[in-house]
CSV table of C-alpha atoms in Angstrom, one decimal:
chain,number,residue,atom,x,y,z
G,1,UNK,CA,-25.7,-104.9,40.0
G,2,UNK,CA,-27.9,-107.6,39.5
G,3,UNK,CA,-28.7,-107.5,36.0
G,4,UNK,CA,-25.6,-109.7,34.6
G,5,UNK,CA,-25.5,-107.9,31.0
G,6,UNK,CA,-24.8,-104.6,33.3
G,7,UNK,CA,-22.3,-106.5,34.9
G,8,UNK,CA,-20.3,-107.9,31.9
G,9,UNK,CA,-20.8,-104.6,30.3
G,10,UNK,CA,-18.8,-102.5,32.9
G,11,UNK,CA,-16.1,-105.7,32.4
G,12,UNK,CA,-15.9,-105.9,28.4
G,13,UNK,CA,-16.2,-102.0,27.7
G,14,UNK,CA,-12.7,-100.7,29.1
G,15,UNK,CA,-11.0,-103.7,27.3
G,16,UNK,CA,-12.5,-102.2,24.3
G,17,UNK,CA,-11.4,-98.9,25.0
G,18,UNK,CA,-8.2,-100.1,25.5
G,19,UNK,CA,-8.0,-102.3,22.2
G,20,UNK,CA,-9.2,-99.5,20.4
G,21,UNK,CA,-7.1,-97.3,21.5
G,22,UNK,CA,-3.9,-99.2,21.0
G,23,UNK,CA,-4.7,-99.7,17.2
G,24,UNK,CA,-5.6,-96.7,16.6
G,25,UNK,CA,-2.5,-95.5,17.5
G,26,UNK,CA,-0.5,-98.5,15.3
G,27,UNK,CA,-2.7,-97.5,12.4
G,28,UNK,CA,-2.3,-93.5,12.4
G,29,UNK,CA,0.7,-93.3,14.9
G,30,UNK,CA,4.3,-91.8,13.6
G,31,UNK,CA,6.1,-95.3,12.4
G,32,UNK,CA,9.9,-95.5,12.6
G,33,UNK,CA,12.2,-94.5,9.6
G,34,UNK,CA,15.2,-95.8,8.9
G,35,UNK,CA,18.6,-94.3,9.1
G,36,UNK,CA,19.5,-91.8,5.7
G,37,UNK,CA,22.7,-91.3,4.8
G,38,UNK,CA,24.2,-88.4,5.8
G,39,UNK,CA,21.8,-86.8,8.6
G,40,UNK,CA,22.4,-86.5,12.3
G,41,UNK,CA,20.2,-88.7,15.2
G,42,UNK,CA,20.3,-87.9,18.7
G,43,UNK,CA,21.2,-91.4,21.2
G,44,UNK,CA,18.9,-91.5,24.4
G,45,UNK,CA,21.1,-91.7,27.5
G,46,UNK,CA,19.9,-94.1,29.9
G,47,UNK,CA,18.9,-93.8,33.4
G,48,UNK,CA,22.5,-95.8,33.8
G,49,UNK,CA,24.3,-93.0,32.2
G,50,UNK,CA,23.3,-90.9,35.5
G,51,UNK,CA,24.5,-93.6,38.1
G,52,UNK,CA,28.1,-94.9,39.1
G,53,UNK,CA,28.7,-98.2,38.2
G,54,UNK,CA,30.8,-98.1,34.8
G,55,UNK,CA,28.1,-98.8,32.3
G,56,UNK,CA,26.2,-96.0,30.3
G,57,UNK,CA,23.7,-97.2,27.1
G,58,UNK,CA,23.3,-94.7,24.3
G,59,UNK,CA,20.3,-95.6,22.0
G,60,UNK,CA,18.1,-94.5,19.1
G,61,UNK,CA,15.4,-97.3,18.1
G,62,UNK,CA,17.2,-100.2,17.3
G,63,UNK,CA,20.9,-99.0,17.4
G,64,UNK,CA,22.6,-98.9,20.6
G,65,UNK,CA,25.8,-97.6,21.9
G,66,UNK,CA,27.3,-99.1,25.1
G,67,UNK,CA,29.9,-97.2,26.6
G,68,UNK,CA,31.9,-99.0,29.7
G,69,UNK,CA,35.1,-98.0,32.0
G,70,UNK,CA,38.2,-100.3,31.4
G,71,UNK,CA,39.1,-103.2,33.6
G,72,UNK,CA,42.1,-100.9,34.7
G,73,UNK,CA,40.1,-98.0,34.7
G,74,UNK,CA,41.6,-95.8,32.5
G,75,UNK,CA,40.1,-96.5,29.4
G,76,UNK,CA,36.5,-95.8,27.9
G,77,UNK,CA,35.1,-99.0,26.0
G,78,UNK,CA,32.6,-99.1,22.9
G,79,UNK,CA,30.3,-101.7,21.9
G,80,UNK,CA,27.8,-100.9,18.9
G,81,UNK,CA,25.0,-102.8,17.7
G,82,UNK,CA,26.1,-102.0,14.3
G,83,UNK,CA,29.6,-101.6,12.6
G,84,UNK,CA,30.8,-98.3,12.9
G,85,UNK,CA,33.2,-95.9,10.6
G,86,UNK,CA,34.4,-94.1,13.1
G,87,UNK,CA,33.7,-92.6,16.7
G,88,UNK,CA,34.8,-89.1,18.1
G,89,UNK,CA,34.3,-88.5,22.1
G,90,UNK,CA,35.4,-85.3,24.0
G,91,UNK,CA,35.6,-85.4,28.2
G,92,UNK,CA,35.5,-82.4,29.4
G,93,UNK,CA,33.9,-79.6,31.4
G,94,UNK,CA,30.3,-79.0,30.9
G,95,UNK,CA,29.4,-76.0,29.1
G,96,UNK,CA,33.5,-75.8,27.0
G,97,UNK,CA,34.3,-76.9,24.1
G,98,UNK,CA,37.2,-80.1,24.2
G,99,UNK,CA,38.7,-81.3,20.9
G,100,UNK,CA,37.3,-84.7,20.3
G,101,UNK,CA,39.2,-87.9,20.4
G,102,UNK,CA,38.9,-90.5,18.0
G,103,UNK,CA,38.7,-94.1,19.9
G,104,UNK,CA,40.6,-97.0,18.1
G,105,UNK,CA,39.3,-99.8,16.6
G,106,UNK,CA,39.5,-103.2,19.1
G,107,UNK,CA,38.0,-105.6,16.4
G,108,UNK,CA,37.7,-106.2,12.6
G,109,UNK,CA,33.9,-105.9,12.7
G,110,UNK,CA,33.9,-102.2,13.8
G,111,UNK,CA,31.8,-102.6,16.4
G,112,UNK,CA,34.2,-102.8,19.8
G,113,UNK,CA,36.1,-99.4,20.5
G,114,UNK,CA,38.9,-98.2,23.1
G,115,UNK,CA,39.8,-94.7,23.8
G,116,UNK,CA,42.4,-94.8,26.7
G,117,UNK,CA,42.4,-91.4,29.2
G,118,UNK,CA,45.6,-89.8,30.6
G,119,UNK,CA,43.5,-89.4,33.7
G,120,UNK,CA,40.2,-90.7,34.8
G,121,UNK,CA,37.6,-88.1,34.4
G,122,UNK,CA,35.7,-86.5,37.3
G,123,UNK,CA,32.2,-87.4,37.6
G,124,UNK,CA,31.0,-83.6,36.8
G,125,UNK,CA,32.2,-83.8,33.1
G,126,UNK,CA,30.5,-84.2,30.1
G,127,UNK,CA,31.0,-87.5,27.9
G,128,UNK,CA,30.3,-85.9,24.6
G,129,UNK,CA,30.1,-89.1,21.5
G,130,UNK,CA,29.6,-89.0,17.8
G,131,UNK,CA,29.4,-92.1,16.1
G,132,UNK,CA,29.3,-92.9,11.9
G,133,UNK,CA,27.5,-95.8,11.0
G,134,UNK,CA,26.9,-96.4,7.3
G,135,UNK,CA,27.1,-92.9,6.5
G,136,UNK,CA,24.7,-92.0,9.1
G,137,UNK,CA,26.3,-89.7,12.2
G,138,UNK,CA,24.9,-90.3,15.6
G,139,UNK,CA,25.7,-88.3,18.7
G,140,UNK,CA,24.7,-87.9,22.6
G,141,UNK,CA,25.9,-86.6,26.1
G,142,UNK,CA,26.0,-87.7,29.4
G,143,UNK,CA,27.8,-87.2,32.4
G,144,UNK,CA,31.3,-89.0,33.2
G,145,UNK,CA,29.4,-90.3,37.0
G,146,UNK,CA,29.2,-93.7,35.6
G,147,UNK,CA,32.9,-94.1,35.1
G,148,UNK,CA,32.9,-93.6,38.7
């Protein structure tokens, strides 16, 4: 370790690999697409989807779904990161079909939602949410635990 070039050598050469490695993949990698009209995308639950605490984020690269418990508790809440058409949810059991719901529109803008529940559901059900967005249909499902 007492030659210096050695030295700088073991220093410089991960960095490289590192660079290299990182613009390789931006150069060849898979780059996002997007949305057609009339296919399906899957949202991403978040790790807040899993907790209680009455927020659960749905998302798919830039659009995001962010679904949140009522102040009164017996409502589910919407806000999109784009306008919506229309959104569909179904609480139920997992593993049985329920008939989806369509939430109603809060704002002008389509992108604030309200689907109000006869009862709160129990934190073992499945939140089940499709969502239209310039002709595009996205859907996910979570658990209800974070209305809890």
């Amino acid at each position: 370790m007492s030659n210096r070039h050695i030295v700088i050598a073991l220093i410089v050469a991960p960095m490289l690999a590192l660079l290299a490695w990182f613009f390789a993949g931006k150069l060849s990698g898979e780059q996002p697409l997007a949305a057609q009209h009339g296919q399906s995308y899957p949202l991403l639950a978040k790790s807040n989807c899993r907790r209680t605490g009455g927020v659960c984020d749905l998302v798919n690269e830039e659009f995001r779904l962010k679904l949140t418990r009522s102040n009164d508790r017996r409502g589910l809440l919407l806000l999109a990161s784009h306008p919506l058409q229309g959104v569909l949810v179904a609480v139920g059991p997992d593993g049985e079909a329920e008939s989806p719901i369509p939430m109603r529109q809060v704002n002008g803008e389509g992108t604030q939602w309200r689907l109000d529940f006869a009862a709160t559901p129990q934190s073992q059900h499945a939140v089940r949410v499709a969502a239209v967005a310039n002709g595009a249909r996205y859907f996910a499902e979570t658990t209800a635990l974070f209305l809890h």
